[in-house]
Amino acid sequence: DTEVTQTPKHLVMGMTNKKSLKCEQHMGHRAMYWYKQKAKKPPELMFVYSYEKLSINESVPSRFSPECPNSSLLNLHLHALQPEDSALYLCASSQDRQIITEAFFGQGTRLTVV
Amino acid sequence: AQTVTQSQPEMSVQEAETVTLSCTYDTSESDYYLFWYKQPPSRQMILVIRQEAYKQQNATENRFSVNFQKAAKSFSLKISDSQLGDAAMYFCVEYNFNKFYFGSGTKLNVKP
């Protein structure tokens, strides 16, 4: 199994809603990442988890709250988002921060904030 | 900050022809990794090819090969015998210090 699974694939939420994005991998990877990608732009790093601990936060607004409950699962909790937060949210995983073969990416969640 | 530069926003190639996508990067590290990823309209980011900086030999993967010039900090991707399925956005990516740094991307069109 070399997949990173993200759910949901599409999400529409209001600015007062609370929602969560989910990412799952069963490759035994110990590094997991959240990226935000706007249309026709490269992905921008948001968060990095290493061995279930948050290791990098790229100054992301607090309305985005990551969580890594176990080594296979990564969540991104969303609250009070703005329309400009509408984007494709990509999850990725890699074997380890020190051992890099490649990053495996999920198909992303297309988020629309209305 | 690390910088990965792709100077070709869009390129076109005829089916069965060869195309080269350019990438330069800027790092002071001696140990890093370089990748080319493709992202078709389906959104799935797919690894095309990978190069470790300490390896002098250029990586190849079937129709895909790279020209890795470490001193020049250049990492170009050559696609031979282009196929319609190669049409996608291609990102040059550098990894070091726990981060994957993406270039701005090159959109590749393949003409039948």
mmCIF file with all atom_site columns, C-alpha atoms in Angstrom:
data_model
loop_
_atom_site.group_PDB
_atom_site.id
_atom_site.type_symbol
_atom_site.label_atom_id
_atom_site.label_alt_id
_atom_site.label_comp_id
_atom_site.label_asym_id
_atom_site.label_entity_id
_atom_site.label_seq_id
_atom_site.pdbx_PDB_ins_code
_atom_site.Cartn_x
_atom_site.Cartn_y
_atom_site.Cartn_z
_atom_site.occupancy
_atom_site.B_iso_or_equiv
_atom_site.pdbx_formal_charge
_atom_site.auth_seq_id
_atom_site.auth_comp_id
_atom_site.auth_asym_id
_atom_site.auth_atom_id
_atom_site.pdbx_PDB_model_num
ATOM 1   C CA . ASP A 1 1   ? 0.000   0.000  0.000   1.00 0.00 ? 1   ASP A CA 1
ATOM 2   C CA . THR A 1 2   ? 1.735   3.147  -1.208  1.00 0.00 ? 2   THR A CA 1
ATOM 3   C CA . GLU A 1 3   ? -1.206  5.450  -0.854  1.00 0.00 ? 3   GLU A CA 1
ATOM 4   C CA . VAL A 1 4   ? -1.944  8.557  1.078   1.00 0.00 ? 4   VAL A CA 1
ATOM 5   C CA . THR A 1 5   ? -5.683  8.850  1.460   1.00 0.00 ? 5   THR A CA 1
ATOM 6   C CA . GLN A 1 6   ? -7.355  12.181 2.057   1.00 0.00 ? 6   GLN A CA 1
ATOM 7   C CA . THR A 1 7   ? -10.967 12.758 2.968   1.00 0.00 ? 7   THR A CA 1
ATOM 8   C CA . PRO A 1 8   ? -13.135 14.429 1.996   1.00 0.00 ? 8   PRO A CA 1
ATOM 9   C CA . LYS A 1 9   ? -12.213 15.095 -1.630  1.00 0.00 ? 9   LYS A CA 1
ATOM 10  C CA . HIS A 1 10  ? -14.352 18.222 -1.717  1.00 0.00 ? 10  HIS A CA 1
ATOM 11  C CA . LEU A 1 11  ? -15.570 20.447 1.098   1.00 0.00 ? 11  LEU A CA 1
ATOM 12  C CA . VAL A 1 12  ? -17.690 23.578 1.107   1.00 0.00 ? 12  VAL A CA 1
ATOM 13  C CA . MET A 1 13  ? -17.919 25.383 4.417   1.00 0.00 ? 13  MET A CA 1
ATOM 14  C CA . GLY A 1 14  ? -19.187 28.648 5.771   1.00 0.00 ? 14  GLY A CA 1
ATOM 15  C CA . MET A 1 15  ? -16.982 31.097 7.590   1.00 0.00 ? 15  MET A CA 1
ATOM 16  C CA . THR A 1 16  ? -18.516 30.161 10.935  1.00 0.00 ? 16  THR A CA 1
ATOM 17  C CA . ASN A 1 17  ? -18.259 26.409 10.464  1.00 0.00 ? 17  ASN A CA 1
ATOM 18  C CA . LYS A 1 18  ? -15.844 23.974 12.045  1.00 0.00 ? 18  LYS A CA 1
ATOM 19  C CA . LYS A 1 19  ? -14.633 21.144 9.877   1.00 0.00 ? 19  LYS A CA 1
ATOM 20  C CA . SER A 1 20  ? -11.732 18.725 9.717   1.00 0.00 ? 20  SER A CA 1
ATOM 21  C CA . LEU A 1 21  ? -9.609  17.298 6.933   1.00 0.00 ? 21  LEU A CA 1
ATOM 22  C CA . LYS A 1 22  ? -8.246  13.818 7.331   1.00 0.00 ? 22  LYS A CA 1
ATOM 23  C CA . CYS A 1 23  ? -5.142  12.162 5.964   1.00 0.00 ? 23  CYS A CA 1
ATOM 24  C CA . GLU A 1 24  ? -4.123  8.553  6.389   1.00 0.00 ? 24  GLU A CA 1
ATOM 25  C CA . GLN A 1 25  ? -1.142  6.455  5.344   1.00 0.00 ? 25  GLN A CA 1
ATOM 26  C CA . HIS A 1 26  ? -0.141  2.891  6.157   1.00 0.00 ? 26  HIS A CA 1
ATOM 27  C CA . MET A 1 27  ? 3.382   2.885  4.817   1.00 0.00 ? 27  MET A CA 1
ATOM 28  C CA . GLY A 1 28  ? 5.004   3.255  8.218   1.00 0.00 ? 28  GLY A CA 1
ATOM 29  C CA . HIS A 1 29  ? 6.112   6.765  7.381   1.00 0.00 ? 29  HIS A CA 1
ATOM 30  C CA . ARG A 1 30  ? 7.057   8.912  10.344  1.00 0.00 ? 30  ARG A CA 1
ATOM 31  C CA . ALA A 1 31  ? 7.005   12.328 8.700   1.00 0.00 ? 31  ALA A CA 1
ATOM 32  C CA . MET A 1 32  ? 3.737   13.879 7.523   1.00 0.00 ? 32  MET A CA 1
ATOM 33  C CA . TYR A 1 33  ? 3.037   17.209 5.915   1.00 0.00 ? 33  TYR A CA 1
ATOM 34  C CA . TRP A 1 34  ? 0.197   19.606 5.149   1.00 0.00 ? 34  TRP A CA 1
ATOM 35  C CA . TYR A 1 35  ? 0.450   21.802 2.078   1.00 0.00 ? 35  TYR A CA 1
ATOM 36  C CA . LYS A 1 36  ? -1.855  24.465 0.706   1.00 0.00 ? 36  LYS A CA 1
ATOM 37  C CA . GLN A 1 37  ? -2.052  24.913 -3.054  1.00 0.00 ? 37  GLN A CA 1
ATOM 38  C CA . LYS A 1 38  ? -3.811  27.774 -4.791  1.00 0.00 ? 38  LYS A CA 1
ATOM 39  C CA . ALA A 1 39  ? -4.765  27.460 -8.440  1.00 0.00 ? 39  ALA A CA 1
ATOM 40  C CA . LYS A 1 40  ? -1.815  27.450 -10.852 1.00 0.00 ? 40  LYS A CA 1
ATOM 41  C CA . LYS A 1 41  ? 0.635   27.846 -7.967  1.00 0.00 ? 41  LYS A CA 1
ATOM 42  C CA . PRO A 1 42  ? 3.061   25.438 -6.301  1.00 0.00 ? 42  PRO A CA 1
ATOM 43  C CA . PRO A 1 43  ? 2.165   23.873 -2.965  1.00 0.00 ? 43  PRO A CA 1
ATOM 44  C CA . GLU A 1 44  ? 3.057   25.927 0.094   1.00 0.00 ? 44  GLU A CA 1
ATOM 45  C CA . LEU A 1 45  ? 4.169   24.139 3.230   1.00 0.00 ? 45  LEU A CA 1
ATOM 46  C CA . MET A 1 46  ? 1.956   24.616 6.277   1.00 0.00 ? 46  MET A CA 1
ATOM 47  C CA . PHE A 1 47  ? 2.970   22.028 8.863   1.00 0.00 ? 47  PHE A CA 1
ATOM 48  C CA . VAL A 1 48  ? 5.401   19.151 9.330   1.00 0.00 ? 48  VAL A CA 1
ATOM 49  C CA . TYR A 1 49  ? 4.959   16.358 11.856  1.00 0.00 ? 49  TYR A CA 1
ATOM 50  C CA . SER A 1 50  ? 7.804   14.058 12.737  1.00 0.00 ? 50  SER A CA 1
ATOM 51  C CA . TYR A 1 51  ? 7.165   11.034 14.948  1.00 0.00 ? 51  TYR A CA 1
ATOM 52  C CA . GLU A 1 52  ? 3.754   12.464 15.814  1.00 0.00 ? 52  GLU A CA 1
ATOM 53  C CA . LYS A 1 53  ? 5.218   15.725 17.061  1.00 0.00 ? 53  LYS A CA 1
ATOM 54  C CA . LEU A 1 54  ? 4.790   19.069 15.347  1.00 0.00 ? 54  LEU A CA 1
ATOM 55  C CA . SER A 1 55  ? 8.234   20.036 14.089  1.00 0.00 ? 55  SER A CA 1
ATOM 56  C CA . ILE A 1 56  ? 7.480   22.865 11.668  1.00 0.00 ? 56  ILE A CA 1
ATOM 57  C CA . ASN A 1 57  ? 4.707   25.460 11.609  1.00 0.00 ? 57  ASN A CA 1
ATOM 58  C CA . GLU A 1 58  ? 5.168   27.895 8.751   1.00 0.00 ? 58  GLU A CA 1
ATOM 59  C CA . SER A 1 59  ? 3.479   30.749 10.613  1.00 0.00 ? 59  SER A CA 1
ATOM 60  C CA . VAL A 1 60  ? 0.061   29.437 9.735   1.00 0.00 ? 60  VAL A CA 1
ATOM 61  C CA . PRO A 1 61  ? -2.934  31.330 11.198  1.00 0.00 ? 61  PRO A CA 1
ATOM 62  C CA . SER A 1 62  ? -4.462  29.716 14.255  1.00 0.00 ? 62  SER A CA 1
ATOM 63  C CA . ARG A 1 63  ? -7.717  29.085 12.425  1.00 0.00 ? 63  ARG A CA 1
ATOM 64  C CA . PHE A 1 64  ? -5.827  26.058 11.046  1.00 0.00 ? 64  PHE A CA 1
ATOM 65  C CA . SER A 1 65  ? -5.064  23.524 13.768  1.00 0.00 ? 65  SER A CA 1
ATOM 66  C CA . PRO A 1 66  ? -3.144  20.344 12.932  1.00 0.00 ? 66  PRO A CA 1
ATOM 67  C CA . GLU A 1 67  ? -3.299  17.150 14.903  1.00 0.00 ? 67  GLU A CA 1
ATOM 68  C CA . CYS A 1 68  ? -1.440  13.848 14.630  1.00 0.00 ? 68  CYS A CA 1
ATOM 69  C CA . PRO A 1 69  ? -3.276  11.294 16.802  1.00 0.00 ? 69  PRO A CA 1
ATOM 70  C CA . ASN A 1 70  ? -1.030  8.418  15.733  1.00 0.00 ? 70  ASN A CA 1
ATOM 71  C CA . SER A 1 71  ? 1.675   7.589  13.237  1.00 0.00 ? 71  SER A CA 1
ATOM 72  C CA . SER A 1 72  ? -0.818  6.810  10.468  1.00 0.00 ? 72  SER A CA 1
ATOM 73  C CA . LEU A 1 73  ? -3.211  9.689  10.807  1.00 0.00 ? 73  LEU A CA 1
ATOM 74  C CA . LEU A 1 74  ? -2.994  13.438 10.315  1.00 0.00 ? 74  LEU A CA 1
ATOM 75  C CA . ASN A 1 75  ? -5.861  15.851 10.758  1.00 0.00 ? 75  ASN A CA 1
ATOM 76  C CA . LEU A 1 76  ? -6.296  19.507 9.938   1.00 0.00 ? 76  LEU A CA 1
ATOM 77  C CA . HIS A 1 77  ? -8.999  21.213 11.957  1.00 0.00 ? 77  HIS A CA 1
ATOM 78  C CA . LEU A 1 78  ? -10.563 24.279 10.390  1.00 0.00 ? 78  LEU A CA 1
ATOM 79  C CA . HIS A 1 79  ? -12.432 27.026 12.195  1.00 0.00 ? 79  HIS A CA 1
ATOM 80  C CA . ALA A 1 80  ? -13.571 30.509 11.200  1.00 0.00 ? 80  ALA A CA 1
ATOM 81  C CA . LEU A 1 81  ? -11.931 30.366 7.817   1.00 0.00 ? 81  LEU A CA 1
ATOM 82  C CA . GLN A 1 82  ? -11.906 33.178 5.291   1.00 0.00 ? 82  GLN A CA 1
ATOM 83  C CA . PRO A 1 83  ? -12.800 32.973 1.586   1.00 0.00 ? 83  PRO A CA 1
ATOM 84  C CA . GLU A 1 84  ? -9.104  33.416 0.739   1.00 0.00 ? 84  GLU A CA 1
ATOM 85  C CA . ASP A 1 85  ? -8.442  30.104 2.480   1.00 0.00 ? 85  ASP A CA 1
ATOM 86  C CA . SER A 1 86  ? -10.185 28.363 -0.390  1.00 0.00 ? 86  SER A CA 1
ATOM 87  C CA . ALA A 1 87  ? -7.567  26.104 -1.968  1.00 0.00 ? 87  ALA A CA 1
ATOM 88  C CA . LEU A 1 88  ? -6.456  22.531 -2.526  1.00 0.00 ? 88  LEU A CA 1
ATOM 89  C CA . TYR A 1 89  ? -5.067  21.076 0.690   1.00 0.00 ? 89  TYR A CA 1
ATOM 90  C CA . LEU A 1 90  ? -2.515  18.353 0.130   1.00 0.00 ? 90  LEU A CA 1
ATOM 91  C CA . CYS A 1 91  ? -1.237  15.866 2.643   1.00 0.00 ? 91  CYS A CA 1
ATOM 92  C CA . ALA A 1 92  ? 2.071   14.086 2.127   1.00 0.00 ? 92  ALA A CA 1
ATOM 93  C CA . SER A 1 93  ? 4.204   11.585 3.961   1.00 0.00 ? 93  SER A CA 1
ATOM 94  C CA . SER A 1 94  ? 7.814   10.478 3.809   1.00 0.00 ? 94  SER A CA 1
ATOM 95  C CA . GLN A 1 95  ? 9.717   7.705  5.482   1.00 0.00 ? 95  GLN A CA 1
ATOM 96  C CA . ASP A 1 96  ? 11.548  9.920  7.898   1.00 0.00 ? 96  ASP A CA 1
ATOM 97  C CA . ARG A 1 97  ? 12.938  13.418 8.072   1.00 0.00 ? 97  ARG A CA 1
ATOM 98  C CA . GLN A 1 98  ? 16.443  11.972 7.710   1.00 0.00 ? 98  GLN A CA 1
ATOM 99  C CA . ILE A 1 99  ? 15.714  9.172  5.255   1.00 0.00 ? 99  ILE A CA 1
ATOM 100 C CA . ILE A 1 100 ? 14.179  10.579 2.147   1.00 0.00 ? 100 ILE A CA 1
ATOM 101 C CA . THR A 1 101 ? 13.219  8.401  -0.765  1.00 0.00 ? 101 THR A CA 1
ATOM 102 C CA . GLU A 1 102 ? 10.291  10.494 -1.874  1.00 0.00 ? 102 GLU A CA 1
ATOM 103 C CA . ALA A 1 103 ? 7.206   12.179 -0.547  1.00 0.00 ? 103 ALA A CA 1
ATOM 104 C CA . PHE A 1 104 ? 3.925   10.468 -1.271  1.00 0.00 ? 104 PHE A CA 1
ATOM 105 C CA . PHE A 1 105 ? 1.029   12.831 -1.799  1.00 0.00 ? 105 PHE A CA 1
ATOM 106 C CA . GLY A 1 106 ? -2.674  12.394 -1.386  1.00 0.00 ? 106 GLY A CA 1
ATOM 107 C CA . GLN A 1 107 ? -5.140  13.611 -3.985  1.00 0.00 ? 107 GLN A CA 1
ATOM 108 C CA . GLY A 1 108 ? -6.018  16.559 -1.855  1.00 0.00 ? 108 GLY A CA 1
ATOM 109 C CA . THR A 1 109 ? -9.142  18.142 -0.465  1.00 0.00 ? 109 THR A CA 1
ATOM 110 C CA . ARG A 1 110 ? -10.621 20.917 -2.558  1.00 0.00 ? 110 ARG A CA 1
ATOM 111 C CA . LEU A 1 111 ? -11.850 23.422 0.030   1.00 0.00 ? 111 LEU A CA 1
ATOM 112 C CA . THR A 1 112 ? -14.249 26.221 -0.746  1.00 0.00 ? 112 THR A CA 1
ATOM 113 C CA . VAL A 1 113 ? -15.065 28.776 1.953   1.00 0.00 ? 113 VAL A CA 1
ATOM 114 C CA . VAL A 1 114 ? -18.282 30.707 1.367   1.00 0.00 ? 114 VAL A CA 1
ATOM 115 C CA . ALA B 2 1   ? 15.481  30.778 2.259   1.00 0.00 ? 1   ALA B CA 1
ATOM 116 C CA . GLN B 2 2   ? 15.823  28.062 -0.323  1.00 0.00 ? 2   GLN B CA 1
ATOM 117 C CA . THR B 2 3   ? 14.828  28.990 -3.850  1.00 0.00 ? 3   THR B CA 1
ATOM 118 C CA . VAL B 2 4   ? 13.899  26.684 -6.683  1.00 0.00 ? 4   VAL B CA 1
ATOM 119 C CA . THR B 2 5   ? 13.483  28.400 -10.038 1.00 0.00 ? 5   THR B CA 1
ATOM 120 C CA . GLN B 2 6   ? 11.686  27.083 -13.064 1.00 0.00 ? 6   GLN B CA 1
ATOM 121 C CA . SER B 2 7   ? 12.022  29.684 -15.797 1.00 0.00 ? 7   SER B CA 1
ATOM 122 C CA . GLN B 2 8   ? 9.592   28.078 -18.261 1.00 0.00 ? 8   GLN B CA 1
ATOM 123 C CA . PRO B 2 9   ? 5.972   28.630 -17.155 1.00 0.00 ? 9   PRO B CA 1
ATOM 124 C CA . GLU B 2 10  ? 4.666   26.623 -20.106 1.00 0.00 ? 10  GLU B CA 1
ATOM 125 C CA . MET B 2 11  ? 6.096   24.406 -22.819 1.00 0.00 ? 11  MET B CA 1
ATOM 126 C CA . SER B 2 12  ? 4.729   22.384 -25.703 1.00 0.00 ? 12  SER B CA 1
ATOM 127 C CA . VAL B 2 13  ? 6.069   19.253 -27.355 1.00 0.00 ? 13  VAL B CA 1
ATOM 128 C CA . GLN B 2 14  ? 4.903   17.111 -30.221 1.00 0.00 ? 14  GLN B CA 1
ATOM 129 C CA . GLU B 2 15  ? 4.000   13.553 -29.377 1.00 0.00 ? 15  GLU B CA 1
ATOM 130 C CA . ALA B 2 16  ? 7.036   11.223 -29.702 1.00 0.00 ? 16  ALA B CA 1
ATOM 131 C CA . GLU B 2 17  ? 9.443   14.168 -29.547 1.00 0.00 ? 17  GLU B CA 1
ATOM 132 C CA . THR B 2 18  ? 11.860  15.103 -26.766 1.00 0.00 ? 18  THR B CA 1
ATOM 133 C CA . VAL B 2 19  ? 11.510  18.032 -24.394 1.00 0.00 ? 19  VAL B CA 1
ATOM 134 C CA . THR B 2 20  ? 13.709  19.412 -21.625 1.00 0.00 ? 20  THR B CA 1
ATOM 135 C CA . LEU B 2 21  ? 12.397  21.264 -18.591 1.00 0.00 ? 21  LEU B CA 1
ATOM 136 C CA . SER B 2 22  ? 14.808  23.531 -16.745 1.00 0.00 ? 22  SER B CA 1
ATOM 137 C CA . CYS B 2 23  ? 15.330  23.997 -13.031 1.00 0.00 ? 23  CYS B CA 1
ATOM 138 C CA . THR B 2 24  ? 17.879  25.792 -10.917 1.00 0.00 ? 24  THR B CA 1
ATOM 139 C CA . TYR B 2 25  ? 18.077  25.838 -7.159  1.00 0.00 ? 25  TYR B CA 1
ATOM 140 C CA . ASP B 2 26  ? 19.901  27.756 -4.535  1.00 0.00 ? 26  ASP B CA 1
ATOM 141 C CA . THR B 2 27  ? 21.182  25.942 -1.477  1.00 0.00 ? 27  THR B CA 1
ATOM 142 C CA . SER B 2 28  ? 24.254  26.165 0.688   1.00 0.00 ? 28  SER B CA 1
ATOM 143 C CA . GLU B 2 29  ? 23.817  22.602 1.913   1.00 0.00 ? 29  GLU B CA 1
ATOM 144 C CA . SER B 2 30  ? 26.002  19.752 0.699   1.00 0.00 ? 30  SER B CA 1
ATOM 145 C CA . ASP B 2 31  ? 23.440  17.048 1.402   1.00 0.00 ? 31  ASP B CA 1
ATOM 146 C CA . TYR B 2 32  ? 20.056  17.399 -0.229  1.00 0.00 ? 32  TYR B CA 1
ATOM 147 C CA . TYR B 2 33  ? 17.682  15.661 -2.576  1.00 0.00 ? 33  TYR B CA 1
ATOM 148 C CA . LEU B 2 34  ? 16.117  16.763 -5.811  1.00 0.00 ? 34  LEU B CA 1
ATOM 149 C CA . PHE B 2 35  ? 12.907  15.561 -7.393  1.00 0.00 ? 35  PHE B CA 1
ATOM 150 C CA . TRP B 2 36  ? 10.675  16.127 -10.335 1.00 0.00 ? 36  TRP B CA 1
ATOM 151 C CA . TYR B 2 37  ? 6.984   15.688 -9.605  1.00 0.00 ? 37  TYR B CA 1
ATOM 152 C CA . LYS B 2 38  ? 4.136   15.871 -12.080 1.00 0.00 ? 38  LYS B CA 1
ATOM 153 C CA . GLN B 2 39  ? 0.629   17.015 -11.247 1.00 0.00 ? 39  GLN B CA 1
ATOM 154 C CA . PRO B 2 40  ? -1.983  16.212 -13.895 1.00 0.00 ? 40  PRO B CA 1
ATOM 155 C CA . PRO B 2 41  ? -5.465  17.754 -13.805 1.00 0.00 ? 41  PRO B CA 1
ATOM 156 C CA . SER B 2 42  ? -6.492  14.907 -11.513 1.00 0.00 ? 42  SER B CA 1
ATOM 157 C CA . ARG B 2 43  ? -4.468  16.783 -8.804  1.00 0.00 ? 43  ARG B CA 1
ATOM 158 C CA . GLN B 2 44  ? -2.442  13.749 -7.748  1.00 0.00 ? 44  GLN B CA 1
ATOM 159 C CA . MET B 2 45  ? 1.195   14.714 -7.260  1.00 0.00 ? 45  MET B CA 1
ATOM 160 C CA . ILE B 2 46  ? 3.271   11.901 -8.738  1.00 0.00 ? 46  ILE B CA 1
ATOM 161 C CA . LEU B 2 47  ? 6.999   11.336 -8.432  1.00 0.00 ? 47  LEU B CA 1
ATOM 162 C CA . VAL B 2 48  ? 8.751   11.311 -11.802 1.00 0.00 ? 48  VAL B CA 1
ATOM 163 C CA . ILE B 2 49  ? 12.391  11.006 -10.807 1.00 0.00 ? 49  ILE B CA 1
ATOM 164 C CA . ARG B 2 50  ? 14.680  11.468 -7.831  1.00 0.00 ? 50  ARG B CA 1
ATOM 165 C CA . GLN B 2 51  ? 18.344  12.468 -7.457  1.00 0.00 ? 51  GLN B CA 1
ATOM 166 C CA . GLU B 2 52  ? 20.544  12.433 -4.371  1.00 0.00 ? 52  GLU B CA 1
ATOM 167 C CA . ALA B 2 53  ? 22.997  15.314 -4.371  1.00 0.00 ? 53  ALA B CA 1
ATOM 168 C CA . TYR B 2 54  ? 25.926  13.095 -3.378  1.00 0.00 ? 54  TYR B CA 1
ATOM 169 C CA . LYS B 2 55  ? 25.484  10.913 -6.447  1.00 0.00 ? 55  LYS B CA 1
ATOM 170 C CA . GLN B 2 56  ? 27.301  12.131 -9.534  1.00 0.00 ? 56  GLN B CA 1
ATOM 171 C CA . GLN B 2 57  ? 25.476  9.809  -11.891 1.00 0.00 ? 57  GLN B CA 1
ATOM 172 C CA . ASN B 2 58  ? 22.372  11.295 -13.457 1.00 0.00 ? 58  ASN B CA 1
ATOM 173 C CA . ALA B 2 59  ? 19.164  9.500  -12.564 1.00 0.00 ? 59  ALA B CA 1
ATOM 174 C CA . THR B 2 60  ? 17.108  7.848  -15.282 1.00 0.00 ? 60  THR B CA 1
ATOM 175 C CA . GLU B 2 61  ? 13.662  6.322  -15.154 1.00 0.00 ? 61  GLU B CA 1
ATOM 176 C CA . ASN B 2 62  ? 12.514  4.844  -18.451 1.00 0.00 ? 62  ASN B CA 1
ATOM 177 C CA . ARG B 2 63  ? 11.771  7.824  -20.756 1.00 0.00 ? 63  ARG B CA 1
ATOM 178 C CA . PHE B 2 64  ? 12.722  10.345 -18.070 1.00 0.00 ? 64  PHE B CA 1
ATOM 179 C CA . SER B 2 65  ? 16.259  11.425 -17.294 1.00 0.00 ? 65  SER B CA 1
ATOM 180 C CA . VAL B 2 66  ? 17.902  14.319 -15.552 1.00 0.00 ? 66  VAL B CA 1
ATOM 181 C CA . ASN B 2 67  ? 20.958  16.429 -16.180 1.00 0.00 ? 67  ASN B CA 1
ATOM 182 C CA . PHE B 2 68  ? 22.267  17.181 -12.692 1.00 0.00 ? 68  PHE B CA 1
ATOM 183 C CA . GLN B 2 69  ? 24.963  19.821 -12.617 1.00 0.00 ? 69  GLN B CA 1
ATOM 184 C CA . LYS B 2 70  ? 25.811  20.234 -8.945  1.00 0.00 ? 70  LYS B CA 1
ATOM 185 C CA . ALA B 2 71  ? 28.305  23.052 -9.282  1.00 0.00 ? 71  ALA B CA 1
ATOM 186 C CA . ALA B 2 72  ? 25.884  25.027 -11.421 1.00 0.00 ? 72  ALA B CA 1
ATOM 187 C CA . LYS B 2 73  ? 22.948  24.058 -9.176  1.00 0.00 ? 73  LYS B CA 1
ATOM 188 C CA . SER B 2 74  ? 21.023  22.955 -12.210 1.00 0.00 ? 74  SER B CA 1
ATOM 189 C CA . PHE B 2 75  ? 18.619  20.022 -12.441 1.00 0.00 ? 75  PHE B CA 1
ATOM 190 C CA . SER B 2 76  ? 16.867  19.678 -15.790 1.00 0.00 ? 76  SER B CA 1
ATOM 191 C CA . LEU B 2 77  ? 14.393  16.979 -16.792 1.00 0.00 ? 77  LEU B CA 1
ATOM 192 C CA . LYS B 2 78  ? 14.436  15.379 -20.229 1.00 0.00 ? 78  LYS B CA 1
ATOM 193 C CA . ILE B 2 79  ? 11.364  13.549 -21.435 1.00 0.00 ? 79  ILE B CA 1
ATOM 194 C CA . SER B 2 80  ? 11.953  11.339 -24.460 1.00 0.00 ? 80  SER B CA 1
ATOM 195 C CA . ASP B 2 81  ? 9.291   9.937  -26.768 1.00 0.00 ? 81  ASP B CA 1
ATOM 196 C CA . SER B 2 82  ? 6.682   12.241 -25.230 1.00 0.00 ? 82  SER B CA 1
ATOM 197 C CA . GLN B 2 83  ? 3.231   10.766 -24.763 1.00 0.00 ? 83  GLN B CA 1
ATOM 198 C CA . LEU B 2 84  ? -0.156  12.410 -24.371 1.00 0.00 ? 84  LEU B CA 1
ATOM 199 C CA . GLY B 2 85  ? -0.234  11.179 -20.793 1.00 0.00 ? 85  GLY B CA 1
ATOM 200 C CA . ASP B 2 86  ? 2.833   13.258 -20.006 1.00 0.00 ? 86  ASP B CA 1
ATOM 201 C CA . ALA B 2 87  ? 0.756   16.429 -20.208 1.00 0.00 ? 87  ALA B CA 1
ATOM 202 C CA . ALA B 2 88  ? 0.763   17.904 -16.702 1.00 0.00 ? 88  ALA B CA 1
ATOM 203 C CA . MET B 2 89  ? 2.261   20.550 -14.461 1.00 0.00 ? 89  MET B CA 1
ATOM 204 C CA . TYR B 2 90  ? 5.826   19.598 -13.587 1.00 0.00 ? 90  TYR B CA 1
ATOM 205 C CA . PHE B 2 91  ? 7.400   20.773 -10.342 1.00 0.00 ? 91  PHE B CA 1
ATOM 206 C CA . CYS B 2 92  ? 11.080  20.757 -9.542  1.00 0.00 ? 92  CYS B CA 1
ATOM 207 C CA . VAL B 2 93  ? 11.506  20.079 -5.826  1.00 0.00 ? 93  VAL B CA 1
ATOM 208 C CA . GLU B 2 94  ? 14.437  20.302 -3.444  1.00 0.00 ? 94  GLU B CA 1
ATOM 209 C CA . TYR B 2 95  ? 14.460  18.626 -0.046  1.00 0.00 ? 95  TYR B CA 1
ATOM 210 C CA . ASN B 2 96  ? 16.613  19.610 2.876   1.00 0.00 ? 96  ASN B CA 1
ATOM 211 C CA . PHE B 2 97  ? 16.101  20.475 6.516   1.00 0.00 ? 97  PHE B CA 1
ATOM 212 C CA . ASN B 2 98  ? 12.810  18.626 6.653   1.00 0.00 ? 98  ASN B CA 1
ATOM 213 C CA . LYS B 2 99  ? 11.153  20.684 3.956   1.00 0.00 ? 99  LYS B CA 1
ATOM 214 C CA . PHE B 2 100 ? 10.269  20.112 0.344   1.00 0.00 ? 100 PHE B CA 1
ATOM 215 C CA . TYR B 2 101 ? 10.833  23.331 -1.611  1.00 0.00 ? 101 TYR B CA 1
ATOM 216 C CA . PHE B 2 102 ? 8.792   23.604 -4.799  1.00 0.00 ? 102 PHE B CA 1
ATOM 217 C CA . GLY B 2 103 ? 9.562   25.543 -7.938  1.00 0.00 ? 103 GLY B CA 1
ATOM 218 C CA . SER B 2 104 ? 6.771   27.519 -9.571  1.00 0.00 ? 104 SER B CA 1
ATOM 219 C CA . GLY B 2 105 ? 6.052   24.751 -12.057 1.00 0.00 ? 105 GLY B CA 1
ATOM 220 C CA . THR B 2 106 ? 6.137   24.226 -15.810 1.00 0.00 ? 106 THR B CA 1
ATOM 221 C CA . LYS B 2 107 ? 2.969   23.336 -17.621 1.00 0.00 ? 107 LYS B CA 1
ATOM 222 C CA . LEU B 2 108 ? 3.723   20.785 -20.321 1.00 0.00 ? 108 LEU B CA 1
ATOM 223 C CA . ASN B 2 109 ? 1.373   20.455 -23.270 1.00 0.00 ? 109 ASN B CA 1
ATOM 224 C CA . VAL B 2 110 ? 1.718   17.436 -25.555 1.00 0.00 ? 110 VAL B CA 1
ATOM 225 C CA . LYS B 2 111 ? 0.385   17.841 -29.095 1.00 0.00 ? 111 LYS B CA 1
ATOM 226 C CA . PRO B 2 112 ? -0.864  14.794 -30.993 1.00 0.00 ? 112 PRO B CA 1
#
